Amino acid sequence: MELTGAQALVKSLEMEGVEVIFGLPGGAILPVYDPILDSPIRHILVRHEQGAGHMAEGYAQATGRPGVAMVTSGPGATNVVTPLADAYMDSIPLVCVSGQVATSAIGTDAFQESDTTGITLGVTKHNWLVTDAADIPQVVREAFHIATTGRPGPVLIDFPKDVANSTMEWYWPDGVDLPGYQPPSHADPAAIRAAAALVLAAERPVIYAGGGILKSRASEVLRELVDLTGIPVVTTLMARGAFPDSHPLSLGMPGMHGNFTAVTSMQKADLLLALGSRFDDRVTGKVSAFAPGAKVVHVDIDKAEIGKVRRPEVGILADCRLAIEALVEEIRAFGPIDHSRLAPWIATLRRWQAEFPCTYDRHEPASTGSAGSGASRRPTLKPQFVIETLRALTPPDTILVSGVGQHQMWASQYWSFEYPNTWVNSGGLGTMGFAVPAAIGAKVGRPDRMVWAVDGDGCFQMTAQELATATAERIPVKIAILNNAYLGMVRQWQHMFYEERYSEVYLSPDLPDYVGWAESMGCIGLRVESPEEVTPAIEKANEIDDRPVVIDFRTDSMEQVFPMVPAGASNDDIVVYQSQGTSDAEALQ
Amino acid sequence: MSPDQMAYGPRHRLLSVLVENKAGVLARVAGLFSRRGYNIYSLAVAPTDDERFSRISIVVDVESSPLEQVVAQLDKLINVVEIGELHPDEAREAELLLVSVSADAGQRSQVIQLVGVFSGRIVDVGQDAITVMVAGTPESIDDFENLMRPYGIAGLQRTGRIALPKLDEKSASGAATPAANIA
């Protein structure tokens, strides 16, 4: 069967089970868009290529399957660099196809030419420039294999127009031939034995669960390990949902804005069981002062992560799920575990949880200023209150998506995650504008789930145009803008570290008019200015299932994210909410 | 550059990297070094006897970044098939030098004599200069270069270090010892 390169590409994507492509056509990718008309693959036409990339990421994070984006050459390809970098940092499987000028024009500064493989070299797990149509099925198979196995990540296929227009004899390869790529799978039994011995000897152990739990689908076996050993769990920003927050041994999120107990448990631990986590600087704080008394068992599928930041006592190069399964089996062989050994440690953690919960001032006075002012000011709307209310009014398996900044931290702190793959965010790269397109992608992947995005006003303005995509494609996402009229996280740093010299952070609550903007894109737009309006607005939004909804929550501009470990400081120097006074981790021991 | 710096010091380690012979592989390796802040001291690349593969010999400066991390990151490149570290006392190392030396008729015989000592070859002769090719261990190349310096060097190009394991150290497959094993 003779096919054009373009037909072979689309057929190869079908063979890989692709159900949706997020993309935007242009000159160099035109040949591929013709066979897309005849393909069962759904194509979602975005308004900006960055949107295509983030949608593919949201799709991948919500489903665990690779997301696919398609863009044209030059600016189309450069616009997708940010999502590729984002997916690379967060190990999200993504396959991006970019058009390229004809092979004869490459290197001549042709119209819409860019060195796409060169530009994306450092932000992809691998990339290809296809120069022969006969290579297409092989390259597509390799691309999906590499994107989804080992440590997952984004890949890019650069596809010149003349290759798309030339012909090839169709075939589908039996497998891949990649002599330099053998992702690890099973753990070394000796390392598992060594890890089990440390687990059974520890008195203050903590499981430090990372995004690798979700990538390897290890949530269930993690729970088995916890129930077997009685060891408490912290879930990093990338692992929220990997272990249910309602579990009595869940300590929540550690790190710069983690809760006091999660942060301090790691500082005081005698054993850290790092499972698919990478000792990110936002988790460790000052590395030399991080968890000083802890022995470390580090399970990771990426050899380069083991010992990169902290040298483990036991390094286990393996798929996280397989390693945890082996560890559970090894520990079971020792017979019943006496959890009472950990009782003093758990009691300490409970005391910290009672004394230093994540909190905010729920009873902000209705009127600031003196009683005689007479002005009837409405009570301030706290962003944390919005998230707590949203959580209470939505199903437990709701997918929560967020942008980057204060709202992201509040979302992670105040949302109770019960299921894996219900939290979609930009962790490593910290890409503002992630939420709207990622929510759209998540909803496309999981149309059965309610999908809410919690976004900031700064973030929303970066990618809001994709709500036109959502309306046109009937993708009913719901967006809660926590509109504090500022680039809030930057403002918080200027407040704390730059003597309240606020430089270029004010955005205005009314410019743009978020309700008007939402409605112009076919969404329902709502505005909420006081606490008592929150519940009715969310209830109304939850009932709308035929179009996107945007709620403009006018929240308190002054609110800050606590706890906080200042950048570069030790986790022992955690700053808690002001009403909790100062914490003295040493005194609490 | 002083002879000390050129010698194979403790901060330099030699990696022998077998890569797939595909377009852009060198850019991937070089790009990895630059974006992770690793330093390359010298680099040589050429096809092997198997046309599917090339071998890159990289002398890495490990003062700023541990060799284990460099190797682990390199290993993640899809086109990198095998990485071995070659220790100086377990390897046969060689380097090639081309140098144009100022040498008028009076000095020419001295230079030619030194070329003979180092088993080099005269590859070009001009009015007041000659171009010489010398192959040898990197240390002998350093020595030769230093001997030529007083005559005046008009142009110089070294290939960078290449190496293979010593035969008695080699495994049957001819592979270098695998670098940096982790559990």
Short mmCIF file of N, CA and C in Angstrom, two decimals, chain A residues 73-219:
data_model
loop_
_atom_site.label_atom_id
_atom_site.label_comp_id
_atom_site.label_asym_id
_atom_site.label_seq_id
_atom_site.Cartn_x
_atom_site.Cartn_y
_atom_site.Cartn_z
N SER A 73 5.92 24.90 11.29
CA SER A 73 7.34 25.22 11.47
C SER A 73 7.52 26.61 12.09
N GLY A 74 8.75 26.99 12.30
CA GLY A 74 9.08 28.36 12.72
C GLY A 74 8.35 28.76 13.99
N PRO A 75 7.50 29.80 13.91
CA PRO A 75 6.84 30.29 15.13
C PRO A 75 5.92 29.25 15.76
N GLY A 76 5.33 28.38 14.95
CA GLY A 76 4.50 27.32 15.52
C GLY A 76 5.32 26.45 16.45
N ALA A 77 6.51 26.10 15.98
CA ALA A 77 7.40 25.25 16.78
C ALA A 77 7.96 26.01 17.98
N THR A 78 8.36 27.25 17.78
CA THR A 78 8.94 27.97 18.94
C THR A 78 7.88 28.23 20.00
N ASN A 79 6.62 28.40 19.58
CA ASN A 79 5.55 28.61 20.57
C ASN A 79 5.30 27.38 21.44
N VAL A 80 5.73 26.23 20.98
CA VAL A 80 5.47 25.02 21.76
C VAL A 80 6.68 24.65 22.63
N VAL A 81 7.71 25.48 22.57
CA VAL A 81 8.92 25.18 23.37
C VAL A 81 8.62 25.23 24.87
N THR A 82 7.82 26.20 25.30
CA THR A 82 7.50 26.31 26.74
C THR A 82 6.80 25.05 27.26
N PRO A 83 5.75 24.57 26.58
CA PRO A 83 5.15 23.31 27.06
C PRO A 83 6.12 22.13 27.02
N LEU A 84 6.99 22.08 26.03
CA LEU A 84 7.97 20.99 25.99
C LEU A 84 8.89 21.06 27.21
N ALA A 85 9.36 22.28 27.51
CA ALA A 85 10.23 22.45 28.68
C ALA A 85 9.48 22.09 29.96
N ASP A 86 8.22 22.46 30.02
CA ASP A 86 7.38 22.16 31.17
C ASP A 86 7.24 20.65 31.35
N ALA A 87 6.95 19.97 30.23
CA ALA A 87 6.76 18.52 30.28
C ALA A 87 8.07 17.81 30.61
N TYR A 88 9.18 18.38 30.16
CA TYR A 88 10.49 17.78 30.44
C TYR A 88 10.77 17.84 31.94
N MET A 89 10.49 18.98 32.55
CA MET A 89 10.72 19.14 33.99
C MET A 89 9.83 18.22 34.81
N ASP A 90 8.58 18.05 34.38
CA ASP A 90 7.62 17.28 35.17
C ASP A 90 7.46 15.85 34.65
N SER A 91 8.31 15.44 33.72
CA SER A 91 8.32 14.05 33.21
C SER A 91 6.94 13.63 32.68
N ILE A 92 6.40 14.47 31.81
CA ILE A 92 5.07 14.21 31.24
C ILE A 92 5.24 13.66 29.82
N PRO A 93 4.62 12.51 29.52
CA PRO A 93 4.78 11.96 28.17
C PRO A 93 4.03 12.78 27.13
N LEU A 94 4.78 13.30 26.16
CA LEU A 94 4.20 14.20 25.17
C LEU A 94 4.86 13.86 23.84
N VAL A 95 4.06 13.79 22.78
CA VAL A 95 4.62 13.63 21.44
C VAL A 95 4.20 14.85 20.64
N CYS A 96 5.18 15.63 20.20
CA CYS A 96 4.87 16.83 19.44
C CYS A 96 5.37 16.64 18.01
N VAL A 97 4.48 16.89 17.04
CA VAL A 97 4.88 16.85 15.64
C VAL A 97 4.94 18.29 15.15
N SER A 98 6.09 18.70 14.61
CA SER A 98 6.20 20.04 14.06
C SER A 98 6.46 19.96 12.56
N GLY A 99 5.83 20.84 11.81
CA GLY A 99 6.15 20.95 10.40
C GLY A 99 7.53 21.56 10.24
N GLN A 100 8.14 21.30 9.10
CA GLN A 100 9.44 21.91 8.82
C GLN A 100 9.46 22.27 7.34
N VAL A 101 10.27 23.24 6.98
CA VAL A 101 10.41 23.60 5.56
C VAL A 101 11.00 22.38 4.81
N ALA A 102 10.88 22.38 3.50
CA ALA A 102 11.37 21.25 2.71
C ALA A 102 12.86 21.03 2.97
N THR A 103 13.28 19.76 2.89
CA THR A 103 14.68 19.44 3.19
C THR A 103 15.64 20.28 2.35
N SER A 104 15.25 20.56 1.09
CA SER A 104 16.15 21.35 0.22
C SER A 104 16.28 22.79 0.70
N ALA A 105 15.30 23.26 1.51
CA ALA A 105 15.33 24.65 1.98
C ALA A 105 15.93 24.77 3.38
N ILE A 106 16.14 23.63 4.05
CA ILE A 106 16.68 23.70 5.42
C ILE A 106 18.07 24.33 5.40
N GLY A 107 18.26 25.30 6.26
CA GLY A 107 19.54 25.98 6.34
C GLY A 107 19.66 27.19 5.45
N THR A 108 18.57 27.54 4.73
CA THR A 108 18.64 28.69 3.82
C THR A 108 17.92 29.91 4.36
N ASP A 109 17.51 29.88 5.63
CA ASP A 109 16.69 30.94 6.21
C ASP A 109 15.38 31.11 5.43
N ALA A 110 14.76 29.98 5.12
CA ALA A 110 13.50 30.00 4.38
C ALA A 110 12.39 30.57 5.24
N PHE A 111 11.27 30.93 4.60
CA PHE A 111 10.14 31.48 5.32
C PHE A 111 9.66 30.48 6.38
N GLN A 112 9.46 30.95 7.58
CA GLN A 112 9.03 30.14 8.73
C GLN A 112 9.96 28.95 8.98
N GLU A 113 11.24 29.16 8.73
CA GLU A 113 12.19 28.12 9.09
C GLU A 113 12.76 28.41 10.48
N SER A 114 12.85 27.39 11.31
CA SER A 114 13.64 27.51 12.53
C SER A 114 14.33 26.17 12.75
N ASP A 115 15.43 26.21 13.46
CA ASP A 115 16.17 24.98 13.77
C ASP A 115 15.47 24.30 14.93
N THR A 116 14.35 23.64 14.63
CA THR A 116 13.48 23.15 15.70
C THR A 116 14.14 22.03 16.50
N THR A 117 14.82 21.10 15.83
CA THR A 117 15.47 20.04 16.61
C THR A 117 16.59 20.63 17.47
N GLY A 118 17.28 21.63 16.93
CA GLY A 118 18.34 22.28 17.72
C GLY A 118 17.76 23.02 18.92
N ILE A 119 16.68 23.77 18.69
CA ILE A 119 16.09 24.57 19.77
C ILE A 119 15.53 23.66 20.87
N THR A 120 14.96 22.52 20.47
CA THR A 120 14.28 21.68 21.47
C THR A 120 15.18 20.58 22.04
N LEU A 121 16.44 20.59 21.63
CA LEU A 121 17.39 19.57 22.10
C LEU A 121 17.42 19.46 23.62
N GLY A 122 17.46 20.62 24.28
CA GLY A 122 17.61 20.63 25.72
C GLY A 122 16.31 20.52 26.49
N VAL A 123 15.18 20.45 25.81
CA VAL A 123 13.89 20.40 26.51
C VAL A 123 13.06 19.19 26.08
N THR A 124 13.70 18.25 25.38
CA THR A 124 13.00 17.02 25.03
C THR A 124 13.85 15.84 25.47
N LYS A 125 13.16 14.70 25.65
CA LYS A 125 13.88 13.48 25.98
C LYS A 125 14.64 13.01 24.73
N HIS A 126 14.04 13.23 23.58
CA HIS A 126 14.70 12.95 22.31
C HIS A 126 13.92 13.66 21.21
N ASN A 127 14.56 13.90 20.08
CA ASN A 127 13.82 14.44 18.94
C ASN A 127 14.40 13.90 17.64
N TRP A 128 13.62 14.04 16.58
CA TRP A 128 14.00 13.50 15.29
C TRP A 128 13.72 14.53 14.20
N LEU A 129 14.57 14.59 13.20
CA LEU A 129 14.26 15.28 11.94
C LEU A 129 14.09 14.17 10.91
N VAL A 130 12.87 14.01 10.40
CA VAL A 130 12.60 12.92 9.47
C VAL A 130 13.02 13.37 8.07
N THR A 131 13.90 12.60 7.43
CA THR A 131 14.37 13.02 6.11
C THR A 131 13.93 12.05 5.01
N ASP A 132 13.27 10.96 5.39
CA ASP A 132 12.84 9.97 4.42
C ASP A 132 11.47 9.45 4.86
N ALA A 133 10.48 9.51 3.96
CA ALA A 133 9.12 9.09 4.33
C ALA A 133 9.09 7.65 4.83
N ALA A 134 10.02 6.84 4.32
CA ALA A 134 10.04 5.43 4.73
C ALA A 134 10.34 5.27 6.22
N ASP A 135 10.95 6.28 6.82
CA ASP A 135 11.30 6.19 8.25
C ASP A 135 10.12 6.49 9.18
N ILE A 136 9.03 7.02 8.63
CA ILE A 136 7.98 7.58 9.50
C ILE A 136 7.41 6.58 10.51
N PRO A 137 6.95 5.39 10.07
CA PRO A 137 6.38 4.48 11.08
C PRO A 137 7.39 4.13 12.18
N GLN A 138 8.64 3.91 11.78
CA GLN A 138 9.68 3.57 12.76
C GLN A 138 9.88 4.71 13.75
N VAL A 139 9.96 5.92 13.23
CA VAL A 139 10.19 7.08 14.11
C VAL A 139 9.01 7.28 15.07
N VAL A 140 7.78 7.14 14.56
CA VAL A 140 6.61 7.34 15.42
C VAL A 140 6.58 6.29 16.54
N ARG A 141 6.92 5.05 16.18
CA ARG A 141 6.95 4.00 17.22
C ARG A 141 8.00 4.30 18.27
N GLU A 142 9.17 4.70 17.78
CA GLU A 142 10.24 5.04 18.74
C GLU A 142 9.81 6.22 19.62
N ALA A 143 9.15 7.20 18.98
CA ALA A 143 8.76 8.40 19.72
C ALA A 143 7.82 8.05 20.87
N PHE A 144 6.80 7.25 20.60
CA PHE A 144 5.86 6.89 21.67
C PHE A 144 6.53 5.99 22.71
N HIS A 145 7.42 5.12 22.24
CA HIS A 145 8.12 4.24 23.18
C HIS A 145 8.97 5.07 24.14
N ILE A 146 9.73 6.00 23.60
CA ILE A 146 10.62 6.80 24.43
C ILE A 146 9.83 7.74 25.35
N ALA A 147 8.75 8.32 24.80
CA ALA A 147 7.97 9.28 25.61
C ALA A 147 7.34 8.60 26.83
N THR A 148 6.95 7.33 26.69
CA THR A 148 6.11 6.71 27.72
C THR A 148 6.84 5.73 28.62
N THR A 149 8.06 5.34 28.28
CA THR A 149 8.76 4.35 29.10
C THR A 149 9.88 5.01 29.89
N GLY A 150 10.45 4.25 30.83
CA GLY A 150 11.52 4.81 31.67
C GLY A 150 10.99 6.02 32.40
N ARG A 151 11.82 7.07 32.52
CA ARG A 151 11.30 8.33 33.04
C ARG A 151 10.59 9.00 31.88
N PRO A 152 9.27 9.15 31.93
CA PRO A 152 8.55 9.68 30.77
C PRO A 152 8.99 11.11 30.46
N GLY A 153 8.66 11.56 29.26
CA GLY A 153 9.04 12.93 28.91
C GLY A 153 8.57 13.28 27.51
N PRO A 154 8.77 14.53 27.12
CA PRO A 154 8.34 14.97 25.80
C PRO A 154 9.33 14.59 24.71
N VAL A 155 8.81 14.28 23.54
CA VAL A 155 9.64 14.07 22.36
C VAL A 155 9.07 14.90 21.22
N LEU A 156 9.90 15.18 20.23
CA LEU A 156 9.43 15.99 19.10
C LEU A 156 9.87 15.36 17.79
N ILE A 157 8.93 15.32 16.85
CA ILE A 157 9.24 14.83 15.50
C ILE A 157 9.13 16.02 14.55
N ASP A 158 10.25 16.40 13.95
CA ASP A 158 10.26 17.52 13.00
C ASP A 158 10.09 16.93 11.61
N PHE A 159 9.14 17.46 10.85
CA PHE A 159 8.62 16.77 9.68
C PHE A 159 8.61 17.70 8.47
N PRO A 160 9.65 17.63 7.63
CA PRO A 160 9.74 18.55 6.48
C PRO A 160 8.60 18.32 5.48
N LYS A 161 8.21 19.40 4.83
CA LYS A 161 7.04 19.37 3.95
C LYS A 161 7.22 18.42 2.77
N ASP A 162 8.44 18.38 2.21
CA ASP A 162 8.64 17.50 1.05
C ASP A 162 8.60 16.02 1.45
N VAL A 163 9.00 15.73 2.68
CA VAL A 163 8.92 14.35 3.16
C VAL A 163 7.44 13.97 3.31
N ALA A 164 6.64 14.93 3.78
CA ALA A 164 5.20 14.68 3.93
C ALA A 164 4.54 14.42 2.59
N ASN A 165 5.06 15.08 1.54
CA ASN A 165 4.45 14.96 0.21
C ASN A 165 5.00 13.79 -0.61
N SER A 166 6.13 13.22 -0.20
CA SER A 166 6.67 12.10 -0.95
C SER A 166 5.93 10.82 -0.55
N THR A 167 6.22 9.73 -1.24
CA THR A 167 5.46 8.50 -0.97
C THR A 167 6.36 7.43 -0.37
N MET A 168 5.70 6.48 0.28
CA MET A 168 6.41 5.35 0.88
C MET A 168 5.49 4.14 0.83
N GLU A 169 6.10 2.97 0.97
CA GLU A 169 5.33 1.73 1.01
C GLU A 169 5.01 1.46 2.49
N TRP A 170 3.74 1.44 2.83
CA TRP A 170 3.33 1.35 4.24
C TRP A 170 3.79 0.05 4.90
N TYR A 171 4.23 0.18 6.11
CA TYR A 171 4.54 -0.98 6.95
C TYR A 171 4.35 -0.54 8.38
N TRP A 172 4.24 -1.48 9.29
CA TRP A 172 4.22 -1.11 10.71
C TRP A 172 5.28 -1.95 11.41
N PRO A 173 6.25 -1.31 12.02
CA PRO A 173 7.38 -2.06 12.57
C PRO A 173 6.97 -2.94 13.75
N ASP A 174 7.68 -4.07 13.90
CA ASP A 174 7.40 -5.00 15.00
C ASP A 174 7.76 -4.40 16.36
N GLY A 175 8.77 -3.59 16.34
CA GLY A 175 9.23 -3.05 17.62
C GLY A 175 10.21 -1.93 17.36
N VAL A 176 10.96 -1.59 18.38
CA VAL A 176 11.93 -0.51 18.21
C VAL A 176 13.34 -1.09 18.31
N ASP A 177 14.27 -0.43 17.66
CA ASP A 177 15.66 -0.84 17.73
C ASP A 177 16.47 0.33 18.27
N LEU A 178 16.59 0.36 19.59
CA LEU A 178 17.28 1.48 20.22
C LEU A 178 18.38 0.92 21.13
N PRO A 179 19.55 0.69 20.54
CA PRO A 179 20.62 0.04 21.31
C PRO A 179 21.06 0.84 22.53
N GLY A 180 20.82 2.16 22.52
CA GLY A 180 21.28 2.98 23.64
C GLY A 180 20.19 3.28 24.66
N TYR A 181 19.05 2.58 24.57
CA TYR A 181 17.93 2.92 25.45
C TYR A 181 17.33 1.66 26.06
N GLN A 182 17.69 1.38 27.30
CA GLN A 182 17.10 0.25 28.02
C GLN A 182 16.65 0.71 29.39
N PRO A 183 15.41 1.20 29.50
CA PRO A 183 14.97 1.71 30.81
C PRO A 183 14.97 0.60 31.86
N PRO A 184 15.33 0.95 33.09
CA PRO A 184 15.35 -0.05 34.16
C PRO A 184 13.94 -0.54 34.46
N SER A 185 13.83 -1.74 35.01
CA SER A 185 12.50 -2.18 35.44
C SER A 185 12.57 -2.71 36.87
N HIS A 186 13.07 -3.92 37.06
CA HIS A 186 13.05 -4.52 38.40
C HIS A 186 14.22 -4.04 39.25
N ALA A 187 13.97 -4.02 40.55
CA ALA A 187 14.99 -3.59 41.49
C ALA A 187 15.95 -4.74 41.79
N ASP A 188 17.16 -4.38 42.13
CA ASP A 188 18.16 -5.34 42.57
C ASP A 188 17.74 -5.90 43.93
N PRO A 189 17.55 -7.22 44.03
CA PRO A 189 17.07 -7.80 45.29
C PRO A 189 17.94 -7.45 46.49
N ALA A 190 19.25 -7.35 46.29
CA ALA A 190 20.13 -7.02 47.40
C ALA A 190 19.82 -5.62 47.93
N ALA A 191 19.53 -4.69 47.01
CA ALA A 191 19.21 -3.32 47.43
C ALA A 191 17.87 -3.30 48.17
N ILE A 192 16.92 -4.11 47.71
CA ILE A 192 15.63 -4.19 48.39
C ILE A 192 15.80 -4.74 49.81
N ARG A 193 16.65 -5.76 49.96
CA ARG A 193 16.91 -6.31 51.29
C ARG A 193 17.52 -5.24 52.20
N ALA A 194 18.46 -4.48 51.64
CA ALA A 194 19.11 -3.43 52.44
C ALA A 194 18.08 -2.36 52.84
N ALA A 195 17.19 -2.02 51.92
CA ALA A 195 16.16 -1.02 52.21
C ALA A 195 15.21 -1.53 53.29
N ALA A 196 14.82 -2.79 53.17
CA ALA A 196 13.89 -3.37 54.15
C ALA A 196 14.50 -3.36 55.55
N ALA A 197 15.79 -3.65 55.62
CA ALA A 197 16.46 -3.65 56.92
C ALA A 197 16.41 -2.26 57.54
N LEU A 198 16.64 -1.22 56.73
CA LEU A 198 16.58 0.15 57.25
C LEU A 198 15.16 0.49 57.69
N VAL A 199 14.16 0.06 56.90
CA VAL A 199 12.76 0.35 57.23
C VAL A 199 12.41 -0.27 58.57
N LEU A 200 12.84 -1.50 58.78
CA LEU A 200 12.45 -2.21 60.00
C LEU A 200 13.19 -1.70 61.23
N ALA A 201 14.31 -1.02 61.00
CA ALA A 201 15.09 -0.52 62.14
C ALA A 201 14.75 0.92 62.49
N ALA A 202 14.07 1.62 61.58
CA ALA A 202 13.87 3.06 61.76
C ALA A 202 12.87 3.34 62.89
N GLU A 203 13.11 4.44 63.57
CA GLU A 203 12.17 4.87 64.63
C GLU A 203 11.38 6.09 64.23
N ARG A 204 11.95 6.88 63.29
CA ARG A 204 11.25 8.09 62.84
C ARG A 204 11.25 8.14 61.30
N PRO A 205 10.67 7.12 60.67
CA PRO A 205 10.72 7.07 59.21
C PRO A 205 9.64 7.95 58.56
N VAL A 206 9.95 8.42 57.37
CA VAL A 206 8.96 9.17 56.56
C VAL A 206 9.10 8.70 55.12
N ILE A 207 7.96 8.44 54.49
CA ILE A 207 7.97 8.18 53.06
C ILE A 207 7.83 9.51 52.33
N TYR A 208 8.79 9.76 51.44
CA TYR A 208 8.86 11.02 50.67
C TYR A 208 8.44 10.66 49.25
N ALA A 209 7.12 10.72 49.01
CA ALA A 209 6.55 10.25 47.75
C ALA A 209 6.56 11.35 46.70
N GLY A 210 7.07 11.04 45.51
CA GLY A 210 7.16 12.02 44.44
C GLY A 210 6.31 11.63 43.24
N GLY A 211 6.45 12.42 42.19
CA GLY A 211 5.66 12.21 40.98
C GLY A 211 5.85 10.83 40.35
N GLY A 212 6.97 10.18 40.65
CA GLY A 212 7.23 8.86 40.11
C GLY A 212 6.18 7.83 40.53
N ILE A 213 5.52 8.07 41.69
CA ILE A 213 4.44 7.17 42.13
C ILE A 213 3.32 7.19 41.08
N LEU A 214 2.97 8.39 40.63
CA LEU A 214 1.88 8.50 39.65
C LEU A 214 2.33 7.95 38.29
N LYS A 215 3.57 8.27 37.90
CA LYS A 215 4.06 7.85 36.59
C LYS A 215 4.11 6.32 36.49
N SER A 216 4.43 5.67 37.61
CA SER A 216 4.55 4.21 37.57
C SER A 216 3.28 3.52 38.07
N ARG A 217 2.24 4.31 38.29
CA ARG A 217 0.95 3.77 38.77
C ARG A 217 1.14 2.94 40.03
N ALA A 218 1.79 3.54 41.00
CA ALA A 218 2.15 2.81 42.22
C ALA A 218 1.31 3.22 43.42
N SER A 219 0.23 3.97 43.21
CA SER A 219 -0.56 4.47 44.35
C SER A 219 -1.07 3.35 45.23
#
